[in-house]
Tab-separated table of C-alpha atoms in Angstrom:
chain	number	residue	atom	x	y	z
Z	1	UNK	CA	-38.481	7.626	-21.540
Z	2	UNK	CA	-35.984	5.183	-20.731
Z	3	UNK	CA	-37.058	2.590	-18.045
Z	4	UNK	CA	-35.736	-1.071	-16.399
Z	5	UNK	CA	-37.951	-3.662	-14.530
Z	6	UNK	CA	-36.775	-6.016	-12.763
Z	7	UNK	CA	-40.192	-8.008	-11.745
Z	8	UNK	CA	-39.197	-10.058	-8.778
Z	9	UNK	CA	-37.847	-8.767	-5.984
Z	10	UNK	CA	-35.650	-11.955	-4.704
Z	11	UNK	CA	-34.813	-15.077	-6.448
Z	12	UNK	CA	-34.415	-18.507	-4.476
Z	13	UNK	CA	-32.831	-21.168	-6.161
Z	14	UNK	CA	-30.735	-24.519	-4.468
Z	15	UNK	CA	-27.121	-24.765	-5.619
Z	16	UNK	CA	-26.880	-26.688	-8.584
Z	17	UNK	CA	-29.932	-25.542	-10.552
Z	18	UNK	CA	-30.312	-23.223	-12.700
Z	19	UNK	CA	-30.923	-19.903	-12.347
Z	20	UNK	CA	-32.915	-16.574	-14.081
Z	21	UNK	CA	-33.159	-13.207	-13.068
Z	22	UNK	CA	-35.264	-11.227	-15.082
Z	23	UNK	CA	-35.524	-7.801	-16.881
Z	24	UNK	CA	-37.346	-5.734	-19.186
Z	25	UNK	CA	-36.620	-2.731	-20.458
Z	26	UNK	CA	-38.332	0.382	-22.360
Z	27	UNK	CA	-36.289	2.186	-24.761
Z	28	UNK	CA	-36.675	3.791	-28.154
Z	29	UNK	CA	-34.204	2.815	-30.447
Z	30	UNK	CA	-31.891	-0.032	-30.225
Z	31	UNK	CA	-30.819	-0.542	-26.213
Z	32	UNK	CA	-27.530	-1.105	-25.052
Z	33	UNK	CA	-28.257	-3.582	-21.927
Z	34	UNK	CA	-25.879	-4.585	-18.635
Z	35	UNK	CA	-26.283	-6.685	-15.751
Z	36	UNK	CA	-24.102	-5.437	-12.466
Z	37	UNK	CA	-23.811	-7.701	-9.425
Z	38	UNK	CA	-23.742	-6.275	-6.065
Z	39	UNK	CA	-22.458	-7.402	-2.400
Z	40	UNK	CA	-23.135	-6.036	0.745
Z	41	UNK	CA	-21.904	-2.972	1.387
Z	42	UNK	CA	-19.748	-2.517	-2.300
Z	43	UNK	CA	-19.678	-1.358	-5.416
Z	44	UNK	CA	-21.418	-2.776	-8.744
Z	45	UNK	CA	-19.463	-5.198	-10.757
Z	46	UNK	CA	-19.726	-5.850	-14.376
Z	47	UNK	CA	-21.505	-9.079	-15.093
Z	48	UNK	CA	-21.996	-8.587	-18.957
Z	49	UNK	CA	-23.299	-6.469	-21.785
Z	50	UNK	CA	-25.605	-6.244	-24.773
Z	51	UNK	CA	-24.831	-3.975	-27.408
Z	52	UNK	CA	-25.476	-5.906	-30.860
Z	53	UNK	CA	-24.415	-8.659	-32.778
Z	54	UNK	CA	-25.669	-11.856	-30.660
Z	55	UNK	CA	-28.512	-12.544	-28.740
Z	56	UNK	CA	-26.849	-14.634	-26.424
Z	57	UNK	CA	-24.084	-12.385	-24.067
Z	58	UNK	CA	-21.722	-14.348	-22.089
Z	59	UNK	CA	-20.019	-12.941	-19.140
Z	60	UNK	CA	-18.005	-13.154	-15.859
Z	61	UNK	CA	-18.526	-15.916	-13.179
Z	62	UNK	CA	-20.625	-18.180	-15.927
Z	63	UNK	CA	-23.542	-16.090	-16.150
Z	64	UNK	CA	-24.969	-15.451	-19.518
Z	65	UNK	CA	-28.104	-13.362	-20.503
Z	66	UNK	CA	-30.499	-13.272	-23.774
Z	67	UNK	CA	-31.667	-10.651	-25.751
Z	68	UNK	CA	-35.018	-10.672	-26.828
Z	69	UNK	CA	-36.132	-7.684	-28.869
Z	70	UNK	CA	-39.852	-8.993	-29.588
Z	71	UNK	CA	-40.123	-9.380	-25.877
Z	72	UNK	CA	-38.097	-6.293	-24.620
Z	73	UNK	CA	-36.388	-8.645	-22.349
Z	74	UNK	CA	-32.885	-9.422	-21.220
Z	75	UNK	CA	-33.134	-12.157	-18.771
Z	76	UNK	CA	-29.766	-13.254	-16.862
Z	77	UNK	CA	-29.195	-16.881	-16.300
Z	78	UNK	CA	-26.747	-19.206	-15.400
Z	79	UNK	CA	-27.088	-23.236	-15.501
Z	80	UNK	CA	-25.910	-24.380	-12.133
Z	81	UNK	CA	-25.669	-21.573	-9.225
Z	82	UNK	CA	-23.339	-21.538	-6.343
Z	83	UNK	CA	-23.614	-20.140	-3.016
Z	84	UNK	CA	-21.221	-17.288	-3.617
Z	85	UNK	CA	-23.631	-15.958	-6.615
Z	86	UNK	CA	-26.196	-14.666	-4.059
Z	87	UNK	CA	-26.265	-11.088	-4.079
Z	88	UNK	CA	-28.149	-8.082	-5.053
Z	89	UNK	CA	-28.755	-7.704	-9.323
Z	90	UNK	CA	-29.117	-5.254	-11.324
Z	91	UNK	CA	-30.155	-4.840	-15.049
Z	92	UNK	CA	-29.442	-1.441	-16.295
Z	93	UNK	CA	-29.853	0.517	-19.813
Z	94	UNK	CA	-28.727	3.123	-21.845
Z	95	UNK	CA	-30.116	4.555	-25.215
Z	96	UNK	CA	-27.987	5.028	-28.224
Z	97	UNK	CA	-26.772	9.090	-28.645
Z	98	UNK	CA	-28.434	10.350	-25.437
Z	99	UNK	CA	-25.837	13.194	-24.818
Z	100	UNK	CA	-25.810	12.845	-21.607
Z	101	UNK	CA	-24.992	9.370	-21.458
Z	102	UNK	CA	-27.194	8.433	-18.448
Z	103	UNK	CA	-27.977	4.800	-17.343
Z	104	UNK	CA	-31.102	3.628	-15.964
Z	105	UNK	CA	-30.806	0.960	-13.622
Z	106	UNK	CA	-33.797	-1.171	-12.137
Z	107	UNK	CA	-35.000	-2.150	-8.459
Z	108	UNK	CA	-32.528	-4.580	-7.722
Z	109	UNK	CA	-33.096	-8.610	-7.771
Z	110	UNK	CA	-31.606	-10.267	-4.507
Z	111	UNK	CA	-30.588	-14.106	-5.340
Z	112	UNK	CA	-30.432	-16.746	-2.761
Z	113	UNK	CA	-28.204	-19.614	-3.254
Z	114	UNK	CA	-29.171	-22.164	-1.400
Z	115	UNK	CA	-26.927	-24.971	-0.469
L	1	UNK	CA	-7.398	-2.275	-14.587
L	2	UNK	CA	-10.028	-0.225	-14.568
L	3	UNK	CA	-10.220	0.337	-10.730
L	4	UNK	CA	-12.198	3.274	-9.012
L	5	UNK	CA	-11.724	4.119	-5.460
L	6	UNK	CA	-13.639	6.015	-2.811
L	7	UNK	CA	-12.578	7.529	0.584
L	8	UNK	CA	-13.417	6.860	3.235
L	9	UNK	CA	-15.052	3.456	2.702
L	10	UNK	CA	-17.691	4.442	5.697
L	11	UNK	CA	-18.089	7.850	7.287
L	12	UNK	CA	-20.213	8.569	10.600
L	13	UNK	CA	-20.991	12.575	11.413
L	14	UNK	CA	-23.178	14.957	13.372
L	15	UNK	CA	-25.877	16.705	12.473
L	16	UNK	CA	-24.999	19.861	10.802
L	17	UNK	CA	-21.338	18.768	9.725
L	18	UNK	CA	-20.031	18.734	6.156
L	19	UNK	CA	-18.753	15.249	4.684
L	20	UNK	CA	-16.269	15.073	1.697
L	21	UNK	CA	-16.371	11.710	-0.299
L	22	UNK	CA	-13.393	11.317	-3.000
L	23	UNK	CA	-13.477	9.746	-6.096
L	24	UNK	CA	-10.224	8.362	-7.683
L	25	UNK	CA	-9.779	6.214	-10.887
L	26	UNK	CA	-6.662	4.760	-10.051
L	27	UNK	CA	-5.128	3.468	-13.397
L	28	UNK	CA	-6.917	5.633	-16.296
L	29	UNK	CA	-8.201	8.955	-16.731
L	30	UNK	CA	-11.858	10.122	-16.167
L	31	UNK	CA	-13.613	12.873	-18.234
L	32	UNK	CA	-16.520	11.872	-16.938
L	33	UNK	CA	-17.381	10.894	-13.318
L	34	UNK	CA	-20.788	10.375	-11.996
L	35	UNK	CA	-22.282	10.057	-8.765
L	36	UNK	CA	-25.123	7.377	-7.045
L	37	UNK	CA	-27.235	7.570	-4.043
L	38	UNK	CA	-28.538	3.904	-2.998
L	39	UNK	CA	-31.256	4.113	-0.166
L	40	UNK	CA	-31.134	0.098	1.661
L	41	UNK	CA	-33.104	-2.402	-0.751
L	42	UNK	CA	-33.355	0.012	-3.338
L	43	UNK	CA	-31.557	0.431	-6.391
L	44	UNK	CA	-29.063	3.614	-7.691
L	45	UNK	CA	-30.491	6.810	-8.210
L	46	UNK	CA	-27.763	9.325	-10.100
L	47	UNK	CA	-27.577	12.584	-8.543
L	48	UNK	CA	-24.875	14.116	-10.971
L	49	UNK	CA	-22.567	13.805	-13.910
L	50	UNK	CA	-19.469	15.664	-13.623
L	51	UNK	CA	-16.955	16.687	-16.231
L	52	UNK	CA	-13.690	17.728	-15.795
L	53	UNK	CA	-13.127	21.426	-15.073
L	54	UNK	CA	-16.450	22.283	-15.785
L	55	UNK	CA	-19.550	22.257	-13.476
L	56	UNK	CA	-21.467	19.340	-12.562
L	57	UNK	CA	-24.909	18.564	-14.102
L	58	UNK	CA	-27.379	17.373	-11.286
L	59	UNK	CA	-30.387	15.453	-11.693
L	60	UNK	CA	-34.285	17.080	-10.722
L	61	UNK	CA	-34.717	17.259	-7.462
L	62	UNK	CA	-31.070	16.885	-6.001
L	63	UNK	CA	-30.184	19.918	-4.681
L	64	UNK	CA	-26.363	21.659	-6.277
L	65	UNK	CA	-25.890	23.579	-2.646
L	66	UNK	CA	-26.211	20.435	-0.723
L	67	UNK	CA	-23.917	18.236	-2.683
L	68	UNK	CA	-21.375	20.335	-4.006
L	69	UNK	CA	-19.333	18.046	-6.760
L	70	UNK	CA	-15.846	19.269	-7.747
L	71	UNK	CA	-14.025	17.508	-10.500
L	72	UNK	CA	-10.611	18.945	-10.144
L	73	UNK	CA	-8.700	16.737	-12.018
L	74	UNK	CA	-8.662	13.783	-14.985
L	75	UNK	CA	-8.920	11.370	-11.936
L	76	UNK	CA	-10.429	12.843	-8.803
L	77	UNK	CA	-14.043	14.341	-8.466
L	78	UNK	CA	-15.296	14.913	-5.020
L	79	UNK	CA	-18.949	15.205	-3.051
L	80	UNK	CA	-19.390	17.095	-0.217
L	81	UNK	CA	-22.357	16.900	1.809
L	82	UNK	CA	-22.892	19.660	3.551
L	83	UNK	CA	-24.799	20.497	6.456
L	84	UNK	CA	-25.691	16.811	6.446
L	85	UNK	CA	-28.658	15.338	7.918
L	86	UNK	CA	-30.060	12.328	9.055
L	87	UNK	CA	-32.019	11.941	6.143
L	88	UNK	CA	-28.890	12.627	4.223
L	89	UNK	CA	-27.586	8.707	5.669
L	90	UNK	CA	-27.265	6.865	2.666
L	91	UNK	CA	-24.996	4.516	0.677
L	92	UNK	CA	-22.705	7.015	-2.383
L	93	UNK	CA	-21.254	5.517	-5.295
L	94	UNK	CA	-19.059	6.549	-7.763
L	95	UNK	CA	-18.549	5.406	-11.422
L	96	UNK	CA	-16.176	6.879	-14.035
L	97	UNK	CA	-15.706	6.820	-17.547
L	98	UNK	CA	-12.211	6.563	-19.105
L	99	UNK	CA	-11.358	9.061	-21.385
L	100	UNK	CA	-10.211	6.242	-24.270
L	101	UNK	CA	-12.828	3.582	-24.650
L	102	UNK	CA	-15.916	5.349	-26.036
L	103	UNK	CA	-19.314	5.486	-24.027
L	104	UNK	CA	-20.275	2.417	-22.809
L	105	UNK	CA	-17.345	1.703	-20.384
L	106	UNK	CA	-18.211	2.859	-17.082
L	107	UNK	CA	-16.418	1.535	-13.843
L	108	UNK	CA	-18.070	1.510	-10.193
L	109	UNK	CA	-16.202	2.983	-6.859
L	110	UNK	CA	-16.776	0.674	-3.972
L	111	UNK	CA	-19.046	2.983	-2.512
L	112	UNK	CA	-19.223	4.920	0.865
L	113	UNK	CA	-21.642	4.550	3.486
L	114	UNK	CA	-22.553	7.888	5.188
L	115	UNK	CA	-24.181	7.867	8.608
L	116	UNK	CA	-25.650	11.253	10.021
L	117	UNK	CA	-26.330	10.832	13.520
């Protein structure tokens, strides 16, 4: 069965440093793998996605996450944060030819910039 | 593009009432529409897929005569939540997928926050 963790709960990091939010997925097959960003009281937004080719994904707002198929991993990062990144994150996966084209999202990673 | 809208943005009813949430996409066409409950800290649970003129296909354990899903059109699907309870209160969203595009595009509503008083 298809599943997402997303180990830590919140994230606290100062503006200016760097930043991780991490994930880990369980999937047979090759995953495709997203991250979705989402503030109070809206809809997700499309950060990025992983569906072959490079393990390094770039995406909106300067975030960027790595693919790591030894580790299962897909770990969101970006190298300086800014205030208006905190919000609630999600990592999220879907399996190659499942008919019914379902995506699994995990718990949810809330990210405190700090200034 | 790419944009998904729900109405109303935030709903508040009583007890027993019936609560329709629409789903538009508002610049493509949707065969496929699907719909999220998100209980406060806690991430999206799908409660159904729906596919244009034919009947939705709910998830174990969410129940078809509570949430009735109609997806009347290439761009609107619809929940109703009927009889709504308190326990009911919870944040819906909406995604849809485009008809053109293949499988992995899927766009998010801006959700709507019901309140059953």
């Amino acid at each position: 069965a298809q599943s997402v963790a997303q180990p830590e709960d919140q994230v606290n990091v100062a503006e200016g440093n760097p930043l991780t939010v991490k994930c880990t997925y369980s999937v047979s097959g090759n995953p495709y793998l997203f991250w979705y960003v989402q503030y109070p009281n809206r809809g997700l937004q499309f950060l990025l996605k992983y569906i072959t080719g490079d393990n390094l994904v770039k995406g909106s707002y300067g975030f960027e996450a790595e693919f790591n198929k030894s580790q299962t991993s897909f770990h969101l990062k970006k190298p300086s944060a800014l205030v208006s990144d905190s919000a609630l994150y999600f990592c999220a996966v879907r399996a190659p030819n499942t008919g019914g084209f379902k995506t699994i999202f995990g718990a949810g990673t809330r990210l405190f910039v700090k200034a | 593009g790419a944009v998904v809208s729900q109405h109303p943005s935030r709903v508040i009813c009583k007890s027993g009432t019936s609560v329709k949430i629409e789903c538009r996409s508002l610049d493509f066409q949707a065969t496929t529409m699907f719909w999220y409950r998100q209980f406060p800290k806690q991430s999206l649970m799908l409660m159904a897929t729906s596919n244009e003129g034919s009947k939705a296909t709910y998830e174990q354990g969410v129940e078809k005569d509570k949430f009735l899903i109609n997806h009347a059109s290439l761009t609107l699907s619809t929940l109703t939540v009927t009889s709504a309870h308190p326990e009911d209160s919870s944040f819906y969203i909406c995604s849809a997928r485009p008809a053109s595009g293949g499988n992995l595009e899927q766009f998010f509503g801006p959700g709507t926050r019901l309140t059953v008083l």
